[in-house]
Amino acid sequence: MAAKLLEVGADMDTNSPSIIEAQDGNYAERSTSAQTDSCLPDPHLFTKEGRKDYNIYGIPLYRAAMNGDIETVRSIVSTYPWAVRQSITEGMETVLHVATAAKQIALVKKLVTEWMRPVDLKLENKDGNTALCFAAISGMLPLAIVMIKLETSLPKIRNKAGVTPLHLAALLGHREMVQYLYQCTDDDLTDPERHGIFIICIRNGLYDVAFNMQEKYPQLATTRGSFNETALHVLAQKPALFVDENPIGMWRRIIVNFSGFAHHSSKLSQALRLVDSVWKKVLQLEHEMMWCLIEHPSILTLDAAEAGNVEFLIQLINSYPDLIWRVNKDNRSIFHVAILYRHESIFSLIYGIGSIKDLIATYEDENKNNMLHLVAKLPLQGRLNHVSGAALQMQRELLWFKEVEKVVQPSCKEMRNAEGFTPWDLFVKEHEDLKRRGEDWMRRTSHSMLMVATLLFIVVFVAILTLPGSLQNDAANPIILQKISFKIFIISDAMALFSSASSILMFLSILTSRFAKDDFVKRLPCMLLLGLGTLFVSIGMMVAAFTATIFLIYHHGAIWIPTLISIFVSGPIVLFASLNFPLSVDLWNSTYGSRSLFCGRKHDKLF
């Protein structure tokens, strides 16, 4: 079909205005009768009379638009110049819509500059979206620029939902597209539209755009949206920007530290600059209006505490210390909320408020729960999953309980809530299932590793009793005591024997443990970590002993044989390390890294 169309249009001048303007009599008649709205494409191809034309050039045109086939589109347009104004999908999309959605930049530029009139760019699909809307959704700025250059009114055209291309670009978070379309649309936006886009920019991390909007229109800082929320409420609920508490692997953490630090710092500074600018506008309000904004529809500081937004809290409380005293309807402060949602960085701020700490720590909620009761409650599963494995989760929960215990008054430890539970009683009740799962996980892991360690012990013990070669110095059996390979064998086998025996003892100690709750804090994880470490050493030494034996046996043969075998037998070490290294890292971080769990913000002063 494409070849035939190319032959038909070979003698036509595709750059001639006559191609764009040409219309046969049938098409003109269809346009008058079928198009009741000048912004809608001609639906001829999807009428009973147009089915034949749809098969002739509608389907090929759609395929060419999707694939960016400029030559095929050129042939079709040369033969059927009105095709650019016809819908080629049941959604009423034109060839320009399809090519834009497919991100075919070269084809779109050809369509816009050579084969379509400026008015054709206003054609809308059944949802009222122009091709510019598709460009805004896909974030293809070059397409938007070339379209708007020919038809400057495009950014102002709203679809059937009343949404502009700028709004669509903001929803998808396309920063460059939003910046460009905002310049083209700003003066034509209504106040509700502008505030809606402002809030969307904040939600999608376009803080520089939001800052520029707020600087030009200061009222945006205090205007409420469709859900009665203000810009500060939206910013308070965005923890991912201000602090990253998501668990990531060691190697990914290293990569992020080196490659992503500049980007994260830039985004953080943009967000803090926006918070500072908006907060200053709020502080300029009358006292009652300011507190109304802060506390409705929810209390800003408590929203931030629930989300883990520590930088946001520091910035607000630094400039308005009275916020530290705000509590919710349950009489819970930001520190009580931080305990419930296990945000270490926020709870650690309590060490920077001086004697106020002692007063806030005495707060009880409506059910007479003090801070220790709250930390005794099992958190949401999502927060627990920040630590892998039930045993390490139990360890983290115990660390939290011990840390809060340091803050509250000694009398709080024996207080009973409305249900009659002391904090420790409530902790035991809430964490009973987690403790059981942690114990099962420890037993299963230790039992599996114990079998491997026992097998290794047997292998290396037998190997030391059946020395390779001969100790007699005769012509048939040369002495091997003086060979370096033999010395390597003896040392490696002895170390493998010692480390496998140590590993067996560690795993046996775990299996015979009482599994008391305090054992989960350090004793059990340390034994498991030590057992894994000695098991890894044992495997490595066993492989080294085997390699040395190979070199002893084949010392008269070709050297490449023992070398090749040595390379292959190193596979178990690599396999074991790759499978168990993540577990070892988690154990290390959770056991020894947790010592600084609450130290990150202890020295930060809120006032």
CSV table of C-alpha atoms in Angstrom, one decimal, residues 141-567:
chain,number,residue,atom,x,y,z
A,141,LEU,CA,8.7,20.2,24.7
A,142,PRO,CA,9.9,20.5,21.1
A,143,LEU,CA,6.5,19.5,19.9
A,144,ALA,CA,4.7,22.0,22.1
A,145,ILE,CA,7.0,24.8,20.9
A,146,VAL,CA,6.5,24.2,17.2
A,147,MET,CA,2.7,23.9,17.7
A,148,ILE,CA,2.4,27.1,19.7
A,149,LYS,CA,4.6,29.0,17.3
A,150,LEU,CA,2.0,28.4,14.6
A,151,GLU,CA,-1.1,28.8,16.7
A,152,THR,CA,-0.6,30.9,19.9
A,153,SER,CA,-4.1,30.3,21.2
A,154,LEU,CA,-3.5,26.5,21.7
A,155,PRO,CA,-2.3,26.7,25.4
A,156,LYS,CA,-5.6,28.5,26.3
A,157,ILE,CA,-7.9,25.8,24.9
A,158,ARG,CA,-9.5,23.7,27.6
A,159,ASN,CA,-10.8,20.2,27.1
A,160,LYS,CA,-14.3,19.0,28.1
A,161,ALA,CA,-13.1,18.6,31.7
A,162,GLY,CA,-12.1,22.3,31.7
A,163,VAL,CA,-8.4,21.4,31.9
A,164,THR,CA,-5.6,23.3,30.1
A,165,PRO,CA,-2.5,21.7,28.6
A,166,LEU,CA,-0.6,23.3,31.5
A,167,HIS,CA,-2.7,21.5,34.0
A,168,LEU,CA,-2.0,18.1,32.3
A,169,ALA,CA,1.7,18.8,32.1
A,170,ALA,CA,1.7,19.6,35.9
A,171,LEU,CA,-0.2,16.4,36.7
A,172,LEU,CA,2.5,14.4,35.0
A,173,GLY,CA,5.3,16.4,36.6
A,174,HIS,CA,7.0,17.6,33.3
A,175,ARG,CA,9.0,20.5,34.7
A,176,GLU,CA,10.3,22.1,31.4
A,177,MET,CA,6.9,21.7,29.8
A,178,VAL,CA,5.2,23.3,32.8
A,179,GLN,CA,7.6,26.2,32.8
A,180,TYR,CA,7.1,26.9,29.1
A,181,LEU,CA,3.3,26.5,29.1
A,182,TYR,CA,2.9,28.6,32.2
A,183,GLN,CA,4.6,31.5,30.4
A,184,CYS,CA,2.0,31.1,27.6
A,185,THR,CA,-1.0,30.7,29.8
A,186,ASP,CA,-0.5,32.6,33.1
A,187,ASP,CA,-2.5,35.7,32.2
A,188,ASP,CA,-5.5,33.6,31.1
A,189,LEU,CA,-5.8,31.4,34.2
A,190,THR,CA,-8.6,31.9,36.7
A,191,ASP,CA,-7.6,32.1,40.4
A,192,PRO,CA,-9.0,28.6,41.1
A,193,GLU,CA,-7.1,27.2,38.1
A,194,ARG,CA,-3.9,28.9,39.2
A,195,HIS,CA,-4.2,27.6,42.7
A,196,GLY,CA,-5.0,24.1,41.5
A,197,ILE,CA,-1.8,24.1,39.3
A,198,PHE,CA,0.2,25.6,42.3
A,199,ILE,CA,-0.9,22.7,44.5
A,200,ILE,CA,-0.3,20.1,41.8
A,201,CYS,CA,3.3,21.4,41.3
A,202,ILE,CA,3.9,21.0,45.0
A,203,ARG,CA,2.5,17.4,45.0
A,204,ASN,CA,4.7,16.5,42.0
A,205,GLY,CA,7.9,18.0,43.3
A,206,LEU,CA,8.0,21.1,40.9
A,207,TYR,CA,9.1,23.3,43.8
A,208,ASP,CA,10.9,25.9,41.7
A,209,VAL,CA,7.8,26.4,39.5
A,210,ALA,CA,5.6,26.6,42.6
A,211,PHE,CA,8.0,29.1,44.2
A,212,ASN,CA,7.9,31.4,41.2
A,213,MET,CA,4.1,31.3,41.1
A,214,GLN,CA,3.9,32.1,44.8
A,215,GLU,CA,6.3,35.0,44.5
A,216,LYS,CA,4.2,36.5,41.7
A,217,TYR,CA,0.9,35.7,43.4
A,218,PRO,CA,1.5,35.9,47.2
A,219,GLN,CA,-2.2,35.0,48.0
A,220,LEU,CA,-1.4,31.4,46.8
A,221,ALA,CA,0.3,30.8,50.2
A,222,THR,CA,-2.9,31.2,52.1
A,223,THR,CA,-5.6,30.1,49.6
A,224,ARG,CA,-7.4,26.8,50.2
A,225,GLY,CA,-7.9,24.2,47.6
A,226,SER,CA,-10.9,22.0,46.7
A,227,PHE,CA,-10.2,19.8,49.7
A,228,ASN,CA,-9.7,22.8,52.0
A,229,GLU,CA,-6.0,22.2,52.1
A,230,THR,CA,-3.3,25.0,51.9
A,231,ALA,CA,0.2,24.8,50.4
A,232,LEU,CA,1.7,24.1,53.8
A,233,HIS,CA,-0.6,21.2,54.4
A,234,VAL,CA,0.5,19.6,51.1
A,235,LEU,CA,4.2,20.3,51.9
A,236,ALA,CA,3.8,18.9,55.4
A,237,GLN,CA,2.7,15.5,54.0
A,238,LYS,CA,5.6,15.1,51.6
A,239,PRO,CA,8.3,13.2,53.6
A,240,ALA,CA,10.1,11.7,50.5
A,241,LEU,CA,11.5,15.1,49.6
A,242,PHE,CA,12.8,16.2,53.0
A,243,VAL,CA,14.1,13.0,54.4
A,244,ASP,CA,14.7,9.5,52.9
A,245,GLU,CA,13.8,6.8,55.5
A,246,ASN,CA,13.3,4.1,52.9
A,247,PRO,CA,15.7,1.1,53.4
A,248,ILE,CA,18.1,0.7,50.5
A,249,GLY,CA,21.0,-1.7,49.9
A,250,MET,CA,24.6,-0.8,50.7
A,251,TRP,CA,25.7,-0.6,47.1
A,252,ARG,CA,22.7,1.5,46.0
A,253,ARG,CA,23.3,3.8,49.0
A,254,ILE,CA,26.9,4.3,47.8
A,255,ILE,CA,25.8,5.1,44.3
A,256,VAL,CA,23.1,7.5,45.5
A,257,ASN,CA,25.7,9.3,47.8
A,258,PHE,CA,28.0,9.9,44.9
A,259,SER,CA,25.7,10.4,41.9
A,260,GLY,CA,22.4,11.6,43.4
A,261,PHE,CA,23.6,13.9,46.2
A,262,ALA,CA,23.7,17.0,44.1
A,263,HIS,CA,20.2,16.4,42.7
A,264,HIS,CA,18.7,15.6,46.1
A,265,SER,CA,20.4,18.6,47.7
A,266,SER,CA,19.1,20.9,45.0
A,267,LYS,CA,15.5,19.6,45.3
A,268,LEU,CA,15.8,19.8,49.1
A,269,SER,CA,16.9,23.4,48.9
A,270,GLN,CA,14.1,24.3,46.5
A,271,ALA,CA,11.5,22.7,48.9
A,272,LEU,CA,12.9,24.5,51.9
A,273,ARG,CA,13.0,27.8,50.1
A,274,LEU,CA,9.3,27.3,49.2
A,275,VAL,CA,8.4,26.4,52.7
A,276,ASP,CA,10.2,29.4,54.0
A,277,SER,CA,8.5,31.7,51.5
A,278,VAL,CA,5.0,30.3,52.2
A,279,TRP,CA,5.5,30.3,56.0
A,280,LYS,CA,6.5,33.9,56.0
A,281,LYS,CA,3.3,34.8,54.3
A,282,VAL,CA,1.3,32.9,56.8
A,283,LEU,CA,3.1,34.6,59.7
A,284,GLN,CA,1.9,37.9,58.3
A,285,LEU,CA,-1.7,37.0,58.9
A,286,GLU,CA,-3.7,38.1,61.9
A,287,HIS,CA,-3.2,35.8,64.9
A,288,GLU,CA,-6.6,34.1,64.7
A,289,MET,CA,-6.4,33.6,60.9
A,290,MET,CA,-2.9,32.2,61.2
A,291,TRP,CA,-4.0,29.6,63.8
A,292,CYS,CA,-7.1,28.8,61.7
A,293,LEU,CA,-4.8,28.1,58.7
A,294,ILE,CA,-2.4,26.0,60.8
A,295,GLU,CA,-5.0,23.8,62.5
A,296,HIS,CA,-7.6,23.3,59.7
A,297,PRO,CA,-8.4,20.9,58.2
A,298,SER,CA,-5.6,19.3,60.2
A,299,ILE,CA,-2.7,20.5,62.4
A,300,LEU,CA,0.3,21.1,60.2
A,301,THR,CA,2.9,20.0,62.6
A,302,LEU,CA,1.1,16.7,63.4
A,303,ASP,CA,0.7,16.0,59.7
A,304,ALA,CA,4.5,16.5,59.3
A,305,ALA,CA,5.2,14.3,62.3
A,306,GLU,CA,3.0,11.5,60.9
A,307,ALA,CA,4.7,11.7,57.6
A,308,GLY,CA,8.2,11.9,59.0
A,309,ASN,CA,8.9,15.4,57.6
A,310,VAL,CA,11.6,16.4,60.0
A,311,GLU,CA,13.1,19.3,58.0
A,312,PHE,CA,9.7,20.9,57.6
A,313,LEU,CA,9.1,20.7,61.4
A,314,ILE,CA,12.5,22.2,62.2
A,315,GLN,CA,11.9,25.1,59.9
A,316,LEU,CA,8.5,26.0,61.3
A,317,ILE,CA,9.2,25.5,65.0
A,318,ASN,CA,12.5,27.4,64.7
A,319,SER,CA,10.6,30.5,63.6
A,320,TYR,CA,7.5,29.9,65.8
A,321,PRO,CA,8.3,27.9,69.0
A,322,ASP,CA,4.8,27.8,70.3
A,323,LEU,CA,4.0,25.1,67.7
A,324,ILE,CA,5.9,22.6,69.9
A,325,TRP,CA,2.9,22.7,72.3
A,326,ARG,CA,0.2,21.9,69.8
A,327,VAL,CA,-1.6,18.6,70.3
A,328,ASN,CA,-4.4,16.8,68.4
A,329,LYS,CA,-7.8,15.8,69.7
A,330,ASP,CA,-6.2,12.8,71.4
A,331,ASN,CA,-3.8,15.1,73.3
A,332,ARG,CA,-0.8,13.8,71.4
A,333,SER,CA,2.1,16.1,70.5
A,334,ILE,CA,4.5,15.7,67.6
A,335,PHE,CA,6.7,13.4,69.6
A,336,HIS,CA,3.8,11.1,70.5
A,337,VAL,CA,2.9,10.9,66.9
A,338,ALA,CA,6.5,10.3,65.9
A,339,ILE,CA,6.5,7.4,68.4
A,340,LEU,CA,3.3,5.9,66.9
A,341,TYR,CA,4.7,6.1,63.4
A,342,ARG,CA,8.3,5.2,64.4
A,343,HIS,CA,10.1,8.3,63.0
A,344,GLU,CA,13.4,8.3,64.8
A,345,SER,CA,14.6,11.6,63.3
A,346,ILE,CA,11.6,13.4,64.7
A,347,PHE,CA,11.6,11.8,68.1
A,348,SER,CA,15.2,12.6,68.5
A,349,LEU,CA,14.3,16.3,68.4
A,350,ILE,CA,13.0,15.9,71.9
A,351,TYR,CA,16.5,16.1,73.2
A,352,GLY,CA,16.9,19.6,71.8
A,353,ILE,CA,14.0,21.3,73.6
A,354,GLY,CA,15.5,21.3,77.1
A,355,SER,CA,13.3,21.0,80.1
A,356,ILE,CA,10.2,21.2,77.9
A,357,LYS,CA,10.9,17.5,77.2
A,358,ASP,CA,10.0,16.6,80.8
A,359,LEU,CA,6.6,18.3,80.5
A,360,ILE,CA,5.6,17.0,77.1
A,361,ALA,CA,6.7,13.5,78.1
A,362,THR,CA,4.0,13.5,80.8
A,363,TYR,CA,1.1,14.0,78.3
A,364,GLU,CA,-1.5,11.2,78.3
A,365,ASP,CA,-4.1,10.6,75.6
A,366,GLU,CA,-7.8,10.1,76.2
A,367,ASN,CA,-7.2,6.4,77.0
A,368,LYS,CA,-4.5,7.3,79.6
A,369,ASN,CA,-1.7,6.1,77.3
A,370,ASN,CA,1.6,7.8,78.0
A,371,MET,CA,4.6,7.7,75.7
A,372,LEU,CA,5.7,4.3,76.8
A,373,HIS,CA,2.2,2.9,76.1
A,374,LEU,CA,2.3,4.3,72.6
A,375,VAL,CA,5.7,2.8,71.8
A,376,ALA,CA,4.5,-0.5,73.2
A,377,LYS,CA,1.8,-0.6,70.5
A,378,LEU,CA,2.7,-2.5,67.3
A,379,PRO,CA,3.2,0.0,64.4
A,380,LEU,CA,1.7,-0.3,61.0
A,381,GLN,CA,3.2,-3.1,58.9
A,382,GLY,CA,4.6,-0.6,56.4
A,383,ARG,CA,6.8,0.9,59.1
A,384,LEU,CA,7.8,-2.6,60.4
A,385,ASN,CA,8.9,-3.5,56.8
A,386,HIS,CA,11.5,-0.8,56.9
A,387,VAL,CA,13.6,-3.5,58.6
A,388,SER,CA,13.8,-7.0,57.0
A,389,GLY,CA,12.9,-10.1,58.9
A,390,ALA,CA,10.8,-10.6,62.0
A,391,ALA,CA,13.8,-11.0,64.3
A,392,LEU,CA,15.3,-7.7,63.3
A,393,GLN,CA,11.9,-6.0,63.5
A,394,MET,CA,11.6,-7.3,67.0
A,395,GLN,CA,15.1,-5.9,67.7
A,396,ARG,CA,14.1,-2.5,66.4
A,397,GLU,CA,10.9,-2.5,68.5
A,398,LEU,CA,12.9,-3.2,71.7
A,399,LEU,CA,15.4,-0.5,70.8
A,400,TRP,CA,12.5,2.0,70.5
A,401,PHE,CA,11.0,0.9,73.8
A,402,LYS,CA,14.3,1.3,75.6
A,403,GLU,CA,14.9,4.8,74.0
A,404,VAL,CA,11.5,6.1,75.0
A,405,GLU,CA,12.1,4.7,78.5
A,406,LYS,CA,15.0,7.0,78.9
A,407,VAL,CA,12.8,10.1,78.2
A,408,VAL,CA,9.8,9.5,80.4
A,409,GLN,CA,9.6,9.8,84.2
A,410,PRO,CA,10.3,6.5,86.1
A,411,SER,CA,6.7,6.5,87.4
A,412,CYS,CA,5.4,6.2,83.8
A,413,LYS,CA,6.8,2.7,83.6
A,414,GLU,CA,4.3,1.4,86.1
A,415,MET,CA,1.3,3.5,85.0
A,416,ARG,CA,-1.7,1.7,83.7
A,417,ASN,CA,-3.9,2.8,80.8
A,418,ALA,CA,-7.6,2.7,80.6
A,419,GLU,CA,-7.5,-1.0,79.8
A,420,GLY,CA,-5.3,-1.7,82.8
A,421,PHE,CA,-2.1,-2.5,81.0
A,422,THR,CA,1.4,-1.2,82.1
A,423,PRO,CA,3.6,-0.2,79.2
A,424,TRP,CA,5.6,-3.5,79.3
A,425,ASP,CA,2.5,-5.6,79.6
A,426,LEU,CA,1.1,-3.9,76.6
A,427,PHE,CA,4.4,-4.4,74.7
A,428,VAL,CA,4.4,-8.1,75.5
A,429,LYS,CA,0.8,-8.5,74.4
A,430,GLU,CA,1.2,-6.5,71.1
A,431,HIS,CA,4.4,-8.1,70.1
A,432,GLU,CA,3.6,-11.7,70.9
A,433,ASP,CA,3.1,-12.8,67.3
A,434,LEU,CA,6.2,-10.8,66.1
A,435,LYS,CA,8.3,-12.5,68.7
A,436,ARG,CA,7.1,-15.9,67.7
A,437,ARG,CA,7.8,-15.2,64.0
A,438,GLY,CA,11.2,-13.8,64.9
A,439,GLU,CA,12.0,-16.9,66.9
A,440,ASP,CA,10.9,-19.2,64.1
A,441,TRP,CA,13.0,-17.3,61.6
A,442,MET,CA,16.1,-17.5,63.8
A,443,ARG,CA,15.6,-21.2,64.3
A,444,ARG,CA,15.1,-22.0,60.6
A,445,THR,CA,18.1,-19.9,59.6
A,446,SER,CA,20.4,-21.4,62.3
A,447,HIS,CA,19.3,-24.9,61.5
A,448,SER,CA,20.0,-24.5,57.8
A,449,MET,CA,23.4,-23.0,58.4
A,450,LEU,CA,24.2,-25.6,61.1
A,451,MET,CA,23.8,-28.4,58.5
A,452,VAL,CA,26.2,-26.6,56.1
A,453,ALA,CA,28.8,-26.0,58.9
A,454,THR,CA,28.6,-29.6,60.1
A,455,LEU,CA,29.2,-30.9,56.6
A,456,LEU,CA,32.2,-28.6,56.2
A,457,PHE,CA,33.6,-29.7,59.5
A,458,ILE,CA,33.4,-33.4,58.4
A,459,VAL,CA,35.0,-32.7,55.1
A,460,VAL,CA,38.0,-30.7,56.4
A,461,PHE,CA,38.5,-33.1,59.3
A,462,VAL,CA,38.7,-36.1,57.0
A,463,ALA,CA,41.0,-34.2,54.6
A,464,ILE,CA,43.6,-33.5,57.3
A,465,LEU,CA,43.8,-37.2,58.1
A,466,THR,CA,44.3,-38.2,54.5
A,467,LEU,CA,47.2,-36.0,53.5
A,468,PRO,CA,47.9,-35.9,49.7
A,469,GLY,CA,51.2,-37.3,48.4
A,470,SER,CA,53.8,-39.0,50.6
A,471,LEU,CA,56.0,-37.9,53.5
A,472,GLN,CA,58.7,-40.5,52.5
A,473,ASN,CA,61.7,-39.1,50.7
A,474,ASP,CA,62.3,-41.6,48.0
A,475,ALA,CA,62.5,-41.6,44.2
A,476,ALA,CA,59.0,-42.9,43.7
A,477,ASN,CA,57.4,-40.6,46.3
A,478,PRO,CA,59.2,-37.3,46.6
A,479,ILE,CA,58.7,-35.6,50.0
A,480,ILE,CA,56.0,-32.9,50.0
A,481,LEU,CA,56.7,-31.3,53.3
A,482,GLN,CA,58.9,-28.7,51.8
A,483,LYS,CA,56.4,-27.7,49.0
A,484,ILE,CA,54.6,-24.4,49.4
A,485,SER,CA,51.3,-26.0,48.2
A,486,PHE,CA,51.4,-28.4,51.2
A,487,LYS,CA,51.9,-25.6,53.7
A,488,ILE,CA,49.0,-23.8,52.2
A,489,PHE,CA,46.9,-27.0,52.4
A,490,ILE,CA,47.7,-27.5,56.1
A,491,ILE,CA,47.1,-23.9,57.1
A,492,SER,CA,43.9,-23.6,55.1
A,493,ASP,CA,42.5,-26.9,56.3
A,494,ALA,CA,43.2,-26.1,59.9
A,495,MET,CA,41.6,-22.7,59.6
A,496,ALA,CA,38.6,-24.3,57.9
A,497,LEU,CA,38.3,-26.8,60.7
A,498,PHE,CA,38.5,-24.1,63.4
A,499,SER,CA,36.0,-21.7,61.7
A,500,SER,CA,33.5,-24.5,60.9
A,501,ALA,CA,33.6,-25.6,64.5
A,502,SER,CA,33.1,-22.1,65.7
A,503,SER,CA,30.2,-21.7,63.3
A,504,ILE,CA,28.6,-24.9,64.7
A,505,LEU,CA,28.9,-23.6,68.2
A,506,MET,CA,27.3,-20.3,67.3
A,507,PHE,CA,24.3,-21.9,65.6
A,508,LEU,CA,23.9,-24.4,68.4
A,509,SER,CA,23.8,-21.6,70.9
A,510,ILE,CA,21.0,-19.9,69.0
A,511,LEU,CA,19.0,-23.1,68.7
A,512,THR,CA,19.3,-23.7,72.5
A,513,SER,CA,18.6,-20.1,73.4
A,514,ARG,CA,15.8,-19.1,75.7
A,515,PHE,CA,14.7,-16.5,73.1
A,516,ALA,CA,14.0,-13.9,75.8
A,517,LYS,CA,12.9,-10.6,74.4
A,518,ASP,CA,16.1,-8.9,75.4
A,519,ASP,CA,18.1,-11.5,73.5
A,520,PHE,CA,16.7,-10.0,70.3
A,521,VAL,CA,18.5,-6.7,71.0
A,522,LYS,CA,22.0,-7.9,70.6
A,523,ARG,CA,22.8,-11.4,71.7
A,524,LEU,CA,20.9,-13.4,69.0
A,525,PRO,CA,21.8,-11.1,66.0
A,526,CYS,CA,25.5,-11.0,67.1
A,527,MET,CA,25.7,-14.8,67.3
A,528,LEU,CA,24.0,-15.2,63.9
A,529,LEU,CA,26.3,-12.6,62.4
A,530,LEU,CA,29.3,-14.3,63.9
A,531,GLY,CA,28.1,-17.8,62.7
A,532,LEU,CA,27.6,-16.5,59.2
A,533,GLY,CA,31.1,-14.9,59.2
A,534,THR,CA,32.9,-18.0,60.4
A,535,LEU,CA,30.9,-20.2,58.0
A,536,PHE,CA,32.0,-17.9,55.1
A,537,VAL,CA,35.7,-18.2,56.3
A,538,SER,CA,35.3,-22.0,56.5
A,539,ILE,CA,34.1,-22.3,53.0
A,540,GLY,CA,36.9,-20.0,51.7
A,541,MET,CA,39.6,-22.0,53.5
A,542,MET,CA,38.1,-25.3,52.4
A,543,VAL,CA,38.3,-24.1,48.8
A,544,ALA,CA,41.9,-22.9,49.3
A,545,ALA,CA,42.9,-26.3,50.8
A,546,PHE,CA,41.3,-28.1,47.8
A,547,THR,CA,43.2,-25.8,45.4
A,548,ALA,CA,46.5,-26.5,47.1
A,549,THR,CA,45.8,-30.3,46.9
A,550,ILE,CA,45.1,-30.0,43.2
A,551,PHE,CA,48.5,-28.3,42.7
A,552,LEU,CA,50.2,-31.0,44.8
A,553,ILE,CA,48.7,-33.9,42.8
A,554,TYR,CA,49.2,-32.4,39.3
A,555,HIS,CA,52.6,-30.8,39.9
A,556,HIS,CA,54.1,-32.9,37.1
A,557,GLY,CA,51.4,-32.1,34.6
A,558,ALA,CA,50.4,-29.0,32.6
A,559,ILE,CA,49.9,-26.0,34.9
A,560,TRP,CA,46.8,-24.9,33.2
A,561,ILE,CA,44.8,-27.9,34.5
A,562,PRO,CA,45.0,-27.1,38.3
A,563,THR,CA,44.7,-23.4,37.4
A,564,LEU,CA,41.4,-24.0,35.6
A,565,ILE,CA,40.1,-26.2,38.4
A,566,SER,CA,41.0,-23.6,41.0
A,567,ILE,CA,39.0,-21.0,39.1
